[in-house]
Coordinates of C-alpha atoms in Angstrom, one line a residue:
M521 CA 71.3 -49.0 -26.0
K522 CA 71.0 -45.4 -24.9
Q523 CA 70.0 -44.6 -28.5
L524 CA 67.2 -47.1 -28.4
Q525 CA 65.9 -45.6 -25.2
A526 CA 65.9 -42.2 -26.9
L527 CA 63.8 -43.6 -29.7
K528 CA 61.4 -45.1 -27.1
K529 CA 60.9 -41.7 -25.6
Q530 CA 60.1 -40.3 -29.0
G531 CA 57.6 -43.1 -29.6
Q532 CA 59.5 -44.6 -32.5
L533 CA 60.1 -47.8 -30.5
T534 CA 58.1 -49.4 -27.8
Q535 CA 59.3 -50.8 -24.4
L536 CA 58.8 -54.3 -25.8
D537 CA 61.2 -53.5 -28.7
V538 CA 63.9 -52.2 -26.4
S539 CA 63.4 -55.0 -23.9
F540 CA 63.7 -57.6 -26.7
A541 CA 66.9 -56.0 -27.9
Q542 CA 68.3 -56.1 -24.4
L543 CA 67.4 -59.8 -24.1
M544 CA 69.1 -60.7 -27.4
C545 CA 72.3 -58.9 -26.3
R546 CA 72.2 -60.6 -22.9
L547 CA 71.6 -64.1 -24.4
S548 CA 74.5 -63.6 -26.9
A549 CA 76.7 -62.0 -24.2
S550 CA 77.3 -59.2 -26.6
E551 CA 77.1 -55.4 -26.5
S552 CA 76.9 -55.2 -30.3
D553 CA 75.1 -52.1 -31.6
E554 CA 74.3 -53.9 -34.8
L555 CA 72.5 -56.7 -32.9
A556 CA 70.7 -54.2 -30.7
W557 CA 69.5 -52.2 -33.6
A558 CA 68.4 -55.3 -35.6
A559 CA 66.6 -56.9 -32.7
A560 CA 64.7 -53.7 -31.8
W561 CA 63.7 -52.9 -35.4
V562 CA 62.6 -56.5 -36.3
S563 CA 60.4 -56.5 -33.1
H564 CA 59.0 -53.1 -34.1
A565 CA 58.4 -54.2 -37.8
T566 CA 56.6 -57.4 -36.8
A567 CA 54.3 -55.5 -34.5
N568 CA 53.5 -53.1 -37.4
G569 CA 52.4 -55.8 -39.8
H570 CA 55.7 -56.8 -41.4
V571 CA 56.7 -60.4 -41.3
C572 CA 60.4 -59.6 -41.3
L573 CA 62.9 -56.7 -41.5
D574 CA 64.6 -56.0 -44.8
L575 CA 68.2 -55.0 -43.9
T576 CA 68.9 -54.0 -47.5
C577 CA 66.3 -51.2 -47.0
E578 CA 67.2 -50.3 -43.5
A579 CA 71.0 -50.3 -43.9
G580 CA 72.5 -46.8 -43.9
R581 CA 69.2 -45.1 -43.0
K582 CA 69.5 -41.9 -40.8
I583 CA 67.4 -41.8 -37.7
Y584 CA 66.7 -38.6 -35.7
L585 CA 67.3 -39.0 -32.0
G586 CA 66.4 -35.6 -30.8
D587 CA 68.0 -32.1 -30.7
A588 CA 70.6 -33.2 -28.1
V589 CA 71.9 -36.1 -30.1
G590 CA 71.0 -35.3 -33.7
F591 CA 71.0 -38.1 -36.3
V592 CA 72.4 -41.6 -36.1
T593 CA 73.1 -43.7 -39.1
L594 CA 72.2 -47.4 -39.2
P595 CA 75.1 -49.8 -40.1
D596 CA 76.2 -50.4 -43.7
Y597 CA 74.5 -53.5 -45.1
K598 CA 77.6 -55.8 -45.4
E599 CA 79.0 -54.8 -42.0
W600 CA 75.6 -55.3 -40.5
V601 CA 75.1 -58.8 -41.9
A602 CA 78.7 -59.8 -41.0
A603 CA 78.1 -58.6 -37.4
L604 CA 74.8 -60.5 -37.1
Q605 CA 76.2 -63.7 -38.5
G606 CA 78.7 -63.8 -35.6
Q607 CA 76.0 -63.7 -33.0
S608 CA 74.7 -66.9 -31.3
V609 CA 71.1 -65.7 -31.3
V610 CA 71.1 -65.2 -35.1
G611 CA 70.8 -68.3 -37.3
R612 CA 70.6 -69.2 -40.9
P613 CA 67.3 -70.5 -42.3
G614 CA 66.5 -73.9 -40.7
E615 CA 68.6 -73.2 -37.6
Y616 CA 66.7 -72.9 -34.3
C617 CA 67.6 -69.5 -33.1
P618 CA 65.6 -66.5 -31.8
L619 CA 66.4 -64.5 -35.0
V620 CA 66.8 -65.9 -38.5
L621 CA 68.7 -64.1 -41.3
D622 CA 68.2 -65.3 -44.8
E623 CA 70.4 -64.9 -47.9
A624 CA 68.3 -62.0 -49.2
G625 CA 69.0 -59.9 -46.1
R626 CA 65.6 -60.5 -44.4
L627 CA 65.7 -60.8 -40.7
Y628 CA 62.9 -62.7 -38.9
L629 CA 61.7 -63.5 -35.5
Y630 CA 62.1 -67.3 -35.6
R631 CA 58.3 -67.9 -35.1
Y632 CA 57.4 -65.8 -38.1
W633 CA 60.1 -67.4 -40.3
Q634 CA 58.6 -70.8 -39.5
Y635 CA 55.0 -69.6 -40.2
E636 CA 56.1 -68.3 -43.6
Q637 CA 58.0 -71.4 -44.5
D638 CA 55.2 -73.7 -43.4
L639 CA 52.6 -71.7 -45.3
A640 CA 54.7 -71.6 -48.5
Q641 CA 55.5 -75.3 -48.4
A642 CA 51.8 -76.2 -47.8
L643 CA 50.6 -74.0 -50.7
N644 CA 53.4 -75.2 -53.1
R645 CA 52.5 -78.8 -52.3
R646 CA 48.9 -78.1 -53.4
T647 CA 49.8 -76.2 -56.7
G648 CA 50.6 -77.8 -60.0
A649 CA 48.6 -81.0 -59.4
V650 CA 45.1 -81.7 -60.5
A651 CA 42.8 -82.8 -57.7
A652 CA 42.1 -86.5 -57.5
S653 CA 39.0 -88.2 -59.0
V654 CA 37.7 -85.4 -61.2
D655 CA 35.3 -86.6 -63.9
E656 CA 36.2 -84.1 -66.6
S657 CA 33.3 -85.2 -68.9
Q658 CA 30.8 -84.6 -66.1
L659 CA 32.5 -81.3 -65.2
K660 CA 32.3 -80.1 -68.8
K661 CA 28.6 -80.9 -69.0
D662 CA 27.9 -79.2 -65.7
L663 CA 29.8 -76.1 -66.6
Q664 CA 27.6 -75.6 -69.7
Q665 CA 24.5 -76.0 -67.5
L666 CA 25.6 -73.6 -64.8
F667 CA 27.4 -71.0 -67.1
P668 CA 25.4 -70.9 -70.3
S669 CA 27.2 -68.8 -73.0
I670 CA 25.6 -65.5 -73.4
S671 CA 28.5 -63.5 -74.8
T672 CA 31.5 -63.8 -77.1
E673 CA 33.7 -62.5 -74.3
T674 CA 35.6 -65.0 -72.0
D675 CA 33.5 -65.9 -69.0
W676 CA 36.1 -65.6 -66.3
Q677 CA 33.7 -66.8 -63.6
K678 CA 33.3 -70.0 -65.6
V679 CA 37.1 -70.3 -66.0
A680 CA 37.5 -69.7 -62.2
A681 CA 34.9 -72.4 -61.5
A682 CA 36.6 -75.0 -63.7
A683 CA 40.0 -74.2 -62.3
A684 CA 38.7 -74.5 -58.7
V685 CA 37.3 -78.0 -59.3
L686 CA 40.5 -79.1 -61.0
N687 CA 42.9 -77.7 -58.4
R688 CA 43.4 -78.5 -54.8
F689 CA 44.2 -74.9 -54.1
S690 CA 42.5 -71.9 -55.8
V691 CA 42.2 -68.1 -55.2
I692 CA 39.3 -66.1 -56.6
S693 CA 40.1 -62.4 -56.2
G694 CA 38.0 -59.5 -57.3
G695 CA 36.6 -56.2 -56.2
P696 CA 33.0 -55.7 -54.9
G697 CA 30.3 -57.1 -57.1
T698 CA 32.6 -59.1 -59.4
G699 CA 30.7 -62.3 -58.7
K700 CA 33.0 -64.1 -56.2
T701 CA 30.0 -65.5 -54.3
S702 CA 28.0 -66.4 -57.3
T703 CA 31.0 -68.2 -58.7
V704 CA 31.7 -70.1 -55.5
I705 CA 28.1 -71.3 -55.2
R706 CA 28.4 -72.8 -58.7
I707 CA 31.8 -74.4 -57.7
L708 CA 30.0 -76.1 -54.8
A709 CA 27.3 -77.3 -57.2
L710 CA 29.9 -78.6 -59.6
L711 CA 31.7 -80.5 -56.7
C712 CA 28.4 -82.0 -55.5
Q713 CA 27.6 -83.2 -59.0
Q714 CA 30.9 -85.1 -59.3
P715 CA 30.9 -88.8 -58.6
N716 CA 30.3 -89.3 -54.8
G717 CA 30.0 -85.5 -54.6
L718 CA 27.0 -85.7 -52.3
D719 CA 29.3 -87.3 -49.7
I720 CA 32.0 -84.6 -49.6
K721 CA 32.3 -82.6 -46.4
I722 CA 32.4 -78.8 -47.1
A723 CA 33.2 -76.1 -44.6
L724 CA 32.5 -72.4 -45.1
A725 CA 34.6 -69.9 -43.0
A726 CA 35.6 -66.3 -42.7
P727 CA 37.9 -64.4 -40.3
T728 CA 35.1 -62.6 -38.4
G729 CA 31.6 -63.3 -37.3
K730 CA 30.2 -60.5 -39.5
A731 CA 32.0 -61.8 -42.6
A732 CA 30.7 -65.3 -41.9
A733 CA 27.2 -64.0 -41.5
R734 CA 27.4 -62.1 -44.8
M735 CA 28.8 -65.2 -46.5
Q736 CA 26.1 -67.4 -45.2
E737 CA 23.3 -65.0 -46.3
A738 CA 24.9 -64.6 -49.8
I739 CA 25.1 -68.3 -50.3
H740 CA 21.6 -68.9 -49.1
Q741 CA 20.2 -66.4 -51.6
A742 CA 22.5 -67.4 -54.5
K743 CA 21.7 -71.1 -54.4
Q744 CA 17.9 -70.6 -54.6
G745 CA 18.1 -69.9 -58.3
L746 CA 20.7 -72.5 -59.3
P747 CA 19.6 -74.6 -62.3
V748 CA 20.3 -78.0 -60.6
D749 CA 18.3 -80.8 -59.0
E750 CA 16.9 -80.2 -55.6
T751 CA 19.2 -82.9 -54.2
I752 CA 22.2 -80.9 -55.3
R753 CA 20.8 -77.7 -54.0
D754 CA 20.1 -79.2 -50.6
A755 CA 23.6 -80.7 -50.5
I756 CA 25.2 -77.2 -50.7
P757 CA 25.9 -76.0 -47.1
E758 CA 24.9 -72.6 -45.9
Q759 CA 26.3 -72.6 -42.3
A760 CA 29.4 -70.5 -42.1
T761 CA 31.7 -70.0 -39.1
T762 CA 34.7 -68.0 -38.0
L763 CA 38.1 -69.5 -38.6
H764 CA 38.7 -69.5 -34.8
R765 CA 35.6 -71.6 -34.2
L766 CA 36.4 -73.9 -37.2
L767 CA 39.9 -74.6 -35.9
G768 CA 38.7 -74.9 -32.3
A769 CA 40.2 -72.0 -30.2
R770 CA 41.8 -72.9 -27.0
M771 CA 41.4 -70.8 -23.9
D772 CA 44.5 -68.7 -23.2
S773 CA 46.4 -70.2 -26.1
V774 CA 47.6 -69.1 -29.5
Y775 CA 47.1 -72.6 -30.8
F776 CA 44.0 -74.6 -31.8
Q777 CA 42.4 -78.0 -31.3
H778 CA 42.8 -78.8 -35.0
N779 CA 46.4 -79.1 -36.2
Q780 CA 48.8 -81.5 -37.9
D781 CA 48.0 -84.3 -35.4
H782 CA 44.2 -83.6 -35.4
P783 CA 43.2 -82.3 -38.9
L784 CA 39.9 -80.9 -39.8
P785 CA 37.3 -83.6 -40.9
I786 CA 36.6 -81.8 -44.2
D787 CA 37.2 -82.3 -47.9
V788 CA 36.6 -78.7 -49.1
L789 CA 37.2 -75.4 -47.3
I790 CA 35.8 -72.1 -48.7
L791 CA 37.6 -69.2 -47.0
D792 CA 36.0 -65.8 -47.6
E793 CA 37.5 -62.3 -46.9
A794 CA 41.0 -63.9 -47.2
S795 CA 42.7 -60.5 -47.2
M796 CA 42.0 -60.2 -43.5
V797 CA 43.9 -63.4 -42.6
D798 CA 47.4 -62.8 -41.1
I799 CA 50.3 -65.1 -41.7
A800 CA 50.2 -66.8 -38.3
L801 CA 46.5 -67.7 -38.6
M802 CA 46.9 -68.9 -42.2
A803 CA 49.8 -71.1 -41.3
K804 CA 47.8 -72.7 -38.5
L805 CA 44.9 -73.2 -40.9
M806 CA 47.2 -75.1 -43.3
W807 CA 48.5 -77.2 -40.5
A808 CA 45.0 -78.3 -39.8
L809 CA 43.8 -78.8 -43.4
P810 CA 44.0 -82.4 -44.7
E811 CA 46.6 -82.8 -47.4
Q812 CA 44.0 -83.9 -50.0
A813 CA 41.4 -81.3 -49.1
R814 CA 40.6 -78.5 -51.5
L815 CA 41.2 -74.9 -50.3
I816 CA 39.3 -72.1 -52.2
M817 CA 40.1 -68.6 -51.0
L818 CA 37.9 -65.6 -51.9
G819 CA 38.8 -62.0 -51.4
D820 CA 40.0 -58.7 -52.8
K821 CA 43.8 -58.6 -53.1
D822 CA 43.7 -54.8 -53.3
Q823 CA 42.0 -54.3 -49.9
L824 CA 43.9 -53.5 -46.7
S825 CA 45.9 -56.4 -45.4
S826 CA 45.3 -58.0 -42.0
V827 CA 45.9 -56.0 -38.8
E828 CA 48.4 -58.6 -37.7
A829 CA 51.6 -59.5 -39.6
G830 CA 51.6 -60.3 -43.3
A831 CA 49.9 -59.6 -46.6
V832 CA 49.0 -63.2 -47.3
L833 CA 46.4 -62.8 -50.1
A834 CA 48.4 -60.1 -52.0
D835 CA 51.5 -62.2 -51.7
I836 CA 49.7 -65.3 -53.0
C837 CA 48.2 -63.4 -56.0
G838 CA 51.7 -62.3 -57.0
K839 CA 52.3 -60.1 -60.0
T840 CA 51.0 -62.1 -62.9
E841 CA 47.8 -63.8 -64.2
A842 CA 49.5 -66.3 -66.5
F843 CA 48.3 -69.9 -66.7
S844 CA 50.7 -72.5 -67.8
D845 CA 50.2 -73.7 -71.4
A846 CA 49.1 -77.2 -70.3
F847 CA 46.5 -75.8 -67.8
R848 CA 45.2 -73.2 -70.2
S849 CA 44.7 -75.9 -72.8
K850 CA 42.8 -78.1 -70.3
L851 CA 40.6 -75.2 -69.2
A852 CA 39.9 -74.3 -72.8
G853 CA 38.7 -77.8 -73.5
L854 CA 36.4 -77.8 -70.5
I855 CA 34.7 -74.5 -71.1
G856 CA 34.5 -74.9 -74.9
E857 CA 36.3 -71.7 -75.9
R858 CA 39.8 -70.5 -76.5
L859 CA 41.5 -68.6 -73.6
P860 CA 43.8 -65.7 -74.4
S861 CA 47.5 -66.5 -74.1
R862 CA 49.5 -64.3 -71.8
R863 CA 53.1 -65.0 -70.7
E864 CA 55.0 -68.0 -71.9
S865 CA 56.2 -69.2 -68.6
S866 CA 54.9 -69.0 -65.1
P867 CA 55.4 -70.8 -61.7
P868 CA 52.9 -73.6 -60.8
I869 CA 50.9 -71.3 -58.4
A870 CA 49.8 -69.2 -61.4
D871 CA 47.4 -71.9 -62.3
S872 CA 45.6 -71.4 -59.0
I873 CA 45.0 -67.6 -59.3
L874 CA 41.8 -66.3 -60.9
L875 CA 41.2 -62.6 -61.0
L876 CA 37.7 -61.2 -61.7
H877 CA 37.5 -57.7 -63.1
R878 CA 34.0 -57.1 -64.3
S879 CA 31.7 -55.6 -61.6
Y880 CA 28.0 -56.6 -61.7
R881 CA 27.1 -54.3 -58.8
F882 CA 28.5 -51.0 -60.2
T883 CA 27.7 -50.0 -63.8
E884 CA 30.1 -48.0 -65.9
E885 CA 28.1 -44.9 -64.8
S886 CA 28.4 -45.7 -61.1
G887 CA 30.4 -43.1 -59.2
I888 CA 31.4 -45.6 -56.5
G889 CA 32.7 -48.1 -59.1
Q890 CA 34.6 -45.4 -61.0
L891 CA 36.0 -43.9 -57.8
A892 CA 37.2 -47.3 -56.5
K893 CA 39.0 -48.0 -59.8
A894 CA 40.7 -44.6 -59.9
V895 CA 41.9 -44.9 -56.3
N896 CA 43.1 -48.5 -57.0
R897 CA 45.1 -47.3 -60.0
G898 CA 46.7 -44.5 -57.8
E899 CA 45.0 -41.7 -59.9
G900 CA 44.3 -39.2 -57.1
K901 CA 43.4 -36.3 -59.4
D902 CA 40.8 -38.4 -61.2
A903 CA 39.4 -39.5 -57.9
L904 CA 39.0 -35.8 -56.8
S905 CA 37.3 -35.0 -60.1
L906 CA 34.8 -37.9 -59.6
L907 CA 34.1 -36.8 -56.1
N908 CA 33.4 -33.2 -57.3
N909 CA 31.2 -34.4 -60.2
K910 CA 27.7 -33.2 -59.5
G911 CA 26.4 -35.7 -62.1
L912 CA 27.4 -38.6 -59.9
P913 CA 24.8 -38.7 -57.1
D914 CA 26.3 -41.7 -55.3
V915 CA 29.7 -40.0 -54.4
H916 CA 30.3 -36.7 -52.6
L917 CA 33.2 -34.8 -51.1
H918 CA 32.8 -32.7 -48.0
R919 CA 35.5 -30.3 -46.7
L920 CA 34.0 -28.9 -43.5
H921 CA 34.9 -31.4 -40.7
D922 CA 32.8 -29.6 -38.0
T923 CA 29.6 -31.1 -39.5
I924 CA 30.7 -34.7 -39.3
A925 CA 29.1 -35.5 -35.9
E926 CA 25.9 -33.7 -36.8
Q927 CA 25.5 -35.6 -40.0
A928 CA 26.2 -38.9 -38.3
A929 CA 23.7 -38.2 -35.6
D930 CA 21.1 -37.4 -38.2
R931 CA 21.7 -40.8 -39.9
Y932 CA 21.5 -42.8 -36.6
Q933 CA 18.3 -41.1 -35.5
G934 CA 16.0 -43.4 -37.4
Y935 CA 17.6 -46.5 -35.7
L936 CA 17.2 -45.0 -32.2
E937 CA 13.6 -43.9 -32.9
A938 CA 12.8 -47.4 -34.1
I939 CA 13.9 -48.8 -30.7
K940 CA 11.3 -46.6 -29.0
S941 CA 8.7 -47.7 -31.5
G942 CA 9.3 -51.4 -30.5
E943 CA 10.6 -52.6 -33.8
D944 CA 11.9 -56.2 -33.9
I945 CA 15.6 -56.9 -33.4
D946 CA 16.3 -57.9 -37.0
H947 CA 14.8 -54.6 -38.3
L948 CA 16.9 -52.7 -35.8
F949 CA 20.1 -54.4 -36.9
A950 CA 19.2 -53.7 -40.6
L951 CA 18.6 -50.0 -39.8
F952 CA 21.9 -49.7 -37.8
N953 CA 23.9 -51.5 -40.5
S954 CA 22.5 -49.3 -43.3
F955 CA 25.0 -46.6 -42.5
R956 CA 28.4 -46.3 -40.9
V957 CA 31.0 -43.7 -40.2
L958 CA 34.5 -44.9 -41.0
C959 CA 37.7 -43.3 -39.8
A960 CA 41.3 -43.8 -40.9
I961 CA 42.8 -43.4 -37.5
R962 CA 41.8 -43.8 -33.8
G963 CA 43.2 -40.7 -32.3
G964 CA 42.9 -37.0 -33.0
P965 CA 40.0 -34.7 -33.9
Q966 CA 39.0 -36.9 -36.9
G967 CA 39.7 -40.2 -35.1
V968 CA 37.3 -42.9 -33.9
T969 CA 37.6 -42.2 -30.2
L970 CA 36.7 -38.5 -30.2
L971 CA 34.1 -38.8 -33.0
N972 CA 32.2 -41.5 -31.1
Q973 CA 32.1 -39.2 -28.0
R974 CA 30.8 -36.3 -30.1
I975 CA 28.1 -38.4 -31.8
E976 CA 27.0 -39.7 -28.4
Q977 CA 26.8 -36.2 -26.9
L978 CA 24.7 -35.0 -29.8
L979 CA 22.3 -38.0 -29.5
T980 CA 22.0 -37.3 -25.8
T981 CA 21.2 -33.7 -26.4
R982 CA 18.5 -34.7 -28.8
G983 CA 17.0 -37.0 -26.2
L984 CA 17.5 -40.1 -28.3
I985 CA 19.8 -41.8 -25.8
D986 CA 20.7 -41.6 -22.1
A987 CA 24.5 -41.9 -22.1
G988 CA 24.7 -41.3 -18.4
S989 CA 25.5 -45.0 -18.0
D990 CA 27.9 -47.2 -19.8
Y991 CA 25.0 -49.5 -20.6
Y992 CA 22.2 -47.5 -22.2
I993 CA 19.5 -48.5 -24.6
G994 CA 20.6 -48.4 -28.2
R995 CA 24.3 -48.3 -27.6
P996 CA 26.2 -50.0 -30.4
I997 CA 29.3 -51.8 -29.2
M998 CA 32.3 -53.5 -30.8
V999 CA 34.1 -56.4 -29.1
M1000 CA 37.9 -55.5 -28.8
R1001 CA 39.2 -58.8 -27.4
N1002 CA 38.4 -62.5 -28.2
D1003 CA 36.4 -64.4 -25.7
H1004 CA 36.2 -68.0 -26.8
G1005 CA 34.0 -69.0 -23.9
L1006 CA 31.3 -66.5 -25.0
R1007 CA 32.1 -67.1 -28.7
L1008 CA 32.7 -63.4 -29.2
Y1009 CA 35.6 -62.2 -31.2
N1010 CA 37.5 -59.0 -31.9
G1011 CA 35.5 -56.9 -34.3
D1012 CA 32.0 -58.4 -33.5
V1013 CA 29.4 -55.7 -33.4
G1014 CA 26.3 -55.8 -31.1
L1015 CA 23.5 -53.6 -29.9
L1016 CA 22.3 -53.0 -26.3
L1017 CA 18.6 -53.4 -26.5
P1018 CA 15.7 -54.2 -24.1
D1019 CA 14.8 -57.8 -24.2
P1020 CA 11.0 -58.7 -24.1
E1021 CA 12.0 -62.2 -23.2
S1022 CA 13.8 -61.0 -20.0
D1023 CA 11.1 -58.6 -18.8
G1024 CA 12.6 -55.7 -20.8
R1025 CA 16.1 -56.0 -19.2
L1026 CA 19.0 -54.7 -21.2
R1027 CA 20.9 -57.3 -23.2
A1028 CA 23.8 -57.2 -25.6
C1029 CA 22.4 -58.6 -28.8
F1030 CA 24.7 -60.1 -31.5
Q1031 CA 23.6 -61.5 -34.8
C1032 CA 24.9 -65.0 -35.5
S1033 CA 25.9 -66.3 -38.9
D1034 CA 22.8 -68.6 -38.9
G1035 CA 20.5 -65.5 -38.5
A1036 CA 19.8 -66.1 -34.8
V1037 CA 20.4 -63.4 -32.2
R1038 CA 22.5 -64.2 -29.2
K1039 CA 21.6 -62.2 -26.0
L1040 CA 24.1 -61.7 -23.3
V1041 CA 24.1 -59.8 -20.0
P1042 CA 26.2 -56.6 -20.7
A1043 CA 28.3 -57.0 -17.5
S1044 CA 29.6 -60.4 -18.9
L1045 CA 31.0 -58.8 -22.1
P1046 CA 34.8 -58.8 -22.8
E1047 CA 36.5 -55.5 -23.5
H1048 CA 34.4 -53.4 -25.9
E1049 CA 33.8 -49.8 -27.0
T1050 CA 31.1 -47.7 -28.6
V1051 CA 30.9 -48.0 -32.4
Y1052 CA 28.9 -45.3 -34.1
A1053 CA 32.2 -44.8 -35.9
M1054 CA 34.8 -47.5 -36.6
T1055 CA 38.2 -47.7 -38.3
V1056 CA 38.4 -48.8 -41.9
H1057 CA 40.4 -51.8 -40.7
K1058 CA 37.6 -52.9 -38.5
S1059 CA 35.0 -52.5 -41.3
Q1060 CA 36.6 -55.2 -43.4
G1061 CA 34.2 -58.0 -44.0
S1062 CA 31.2 -55.7 -43.8
E1063 CA 29.1 -53.7 -46.2
F1064 CA 26.7 -50.8 -45.7
E1065 CA 24.2 -49.0 -47.9
S1066 CA 25.9 -45.7 -47.1
V1067 CA 29.4 -44.9 -45.9
L1068 CA 30.9 -41.7 -44.6
L1069 CA 34.7 -41.9 -44.6
I1070 CA 36.8 -39.3 -42.7
L1071 CA 40.5 -38.6 -43.4
P1072 CA 42.5 -36.6 -40.8
E1073 CA 43.4 -33.0 -41.6
E1074 CA 47.1 -33.8 -41.4
D1075 CA 48.9 -36.5 -43.4
N1076 CA 49.6 -39.7 -41.6
P1077 CA 51.7 -42.8 -42.6
L1078 CA 48.6 -44.9 -41.9
L1079 CA 46.8 -43.3 -44.9
S1080 CA 47.2 -45.3 -48.0
R1081 CA 45.6 -46.2 -51.3
E1082 CA 44.5 -49.5 -49.9
L1083 CA 42.8 -47.8 -46.9
V1084 CA 40.8 -45.4 -49.1
Y1085 CA 39.9 -48.2 -51.6
T1086 CA 38.7 -50.4 -48.7
G1087 CA 36.6 -47.5 -47.3
I1088 CA 35.0 -46.8 -50.7
T1089 CA 34.2 -50.5 -51.3
R1090 CA 32.3 -50.9 -48.0
A1091 CA 29.5 -48.7 -49.6
R1092 CA 26.8 -50.3 -51.7
S1093 CA 24.8 -47.2 -52.8
R1094 CA 26.3 -44.0 -51.4
F1095 CA 29.8 -42.9 -50.5
E1096 CA 30.8 -39.6 -48.9
L1097 CA 34.2 -38.4 -48.0
Y1098 CA 35.4 -35.8 -45.5
A1099 CA 38.9 -34.8 -46.6
R1100 CA 41.2 -32.1 -47.7
D1101 CA 42.3 -32.4 -51.3
E1102 CA 46.0 -32.6 -50.6
I1103 CA 45.4 -35.3 -47.9
L1104 CA 43.4 -37.5 -50.3
L1105 CA 46.0 -37.1 -53.0
A1106 CA 48.8 -38.1 -50.6
A1107 CA 46.8 -41.1 -49.4
V1108 CA 46.1 -42.4 -52.9
E1109 CA 49.8 -41.9 -53.9
R1110 CA 51.0 -44.0 -50.9
K1111 CA 50.8 -47.7 -51.7
L1112 CA 50.9 -50.0 -48.7
S1113 CA 53.9 -52.3 -48.6
R1114 CA 54.6 -55.0 -46.2
T1115 CA 57.9 -56.8 -45.9
T1116 CA 57.6 -60.5 -46.3
G1117 CA 59.3 -63.3 -48.2
L1118 CA 56.2 -65.3 -49.0
Q1119 CA 55.8 -64.0 -52.6
D1120 CA 59.4 -65.0 -53.4
L1121 CA 58.8 -68.5 -52.0
L1122 CA 55.6 -68.9 -54.1
W1123 CA 56.5 -67.1 -57.3
G1124 CA 60.3 -66.9 -57.3
R1125 CA 62.1 -63.6 -57.6
Q1126 CA 60.6 -61.6 -60.4

């Protein structure tokens, strides 16, 4: 245990990790080093986004404990497993114990083992079976109406739509501008045109309020031009909500009002930005989803995973795109064209995964599009070449970090001047959301905390804000803690603005998914912080006309290919990067990996 305390002093473990290890040893009446190490590391792994600890990877690893002690070597795998199997607090899968060790050498906190099992079982029950009461002749006719053939190439949006109507579970994954929203709006039209389709109950949800608002706006715009009867168009819902509101968050509880005993009263759920959903929330969603309801998940499997434990969307998408022969044949008959054959065999879930590759937002000449693809492929040198290409006006590489705050202050000036000019709130939100500074980390010279302070100081010097108070006109804020009573959630962004309806008093204004603006007294807000700059993680679910991404001057384990890709794809028209060449190369080389067993449970070992 002294070794664990040494690691805590170095910051490699937290007090929670050490306390959990002590508790496990106390409950098992054991002083086993193997148990103490396993308990501390599985606690630490879960807090850092892993669902479990892979003992096959950890066994034999050398850990530095400081100059006075030197290195310690973690136990040999077989010895470690044997030692754990003899402990009362470690059980086999299915046994109710604080720790669960499976046959593959994965060690779980029981709660996370149960989440993973429940989620896998719920998804596997939905795969491999066609949804009930699908009129395939009607579906074939409507597919031709909504996806008229204009090319000899396979229309994968059309394929995705057909599959989503047939399946009880579908995933449509693709990068920015690949048509996920335009596909799902047509899926909703197809469902509404099925027999009794006007009576189906459809819910639209996303992990955050901002993502829900974007989804709602996109669906509102997309359905206007649909070539369907007005009755069908009116039946397609626009109101989107957060997952927490959909499930019915309970005050001071990790559980929700809707669950196995009180399921959601819906027939179809469209879940956008699915990459942001962690395994605990996804499992609870599946508990609440009626068995016969369709679930259609949208997202980009290559983006950063959730802040909490798990890589749910990436695990679900697996490592193959192969349809089963029977399902491929059924789809080909519906869309009226032959689909390319891929692998001969695949698990049932393969019929539920649809990947869209063609971007309609970024042309082949687009610097942002080319850069995102290069980073996603792990081609760091190509990414650098694109950033340095003067012929690509929408991407640019900066190397002088001391100009970051000045450039950011310049870009926010128009927003702050518009407040003084008395512009309406919707216009102010549009101005503020047209640009964002994104950081890879929170601490350090290039981190969120210090950069927000520097930008605030510059804006004060220019006379654009008065930062002498925590509550000043124009201050952008991000909510850092859920407050179900106020219907504010971690990641929600608001603006402190004078409210003409309250005699010019300052109010915290938040845009709702229905387009309305909620105004709250600033003193009532939950924990929040200034957000001229935000982390890439917090930017997920948002898009901005222009993005400035900053990487730290020193390499950091948090830097990854997925982080850079996510930062790039937040930009619609211009992307700028502050980074040293070697740091960008290191980040693109480092592919994010989270330890879970979900992919094996869905796809089998590959």
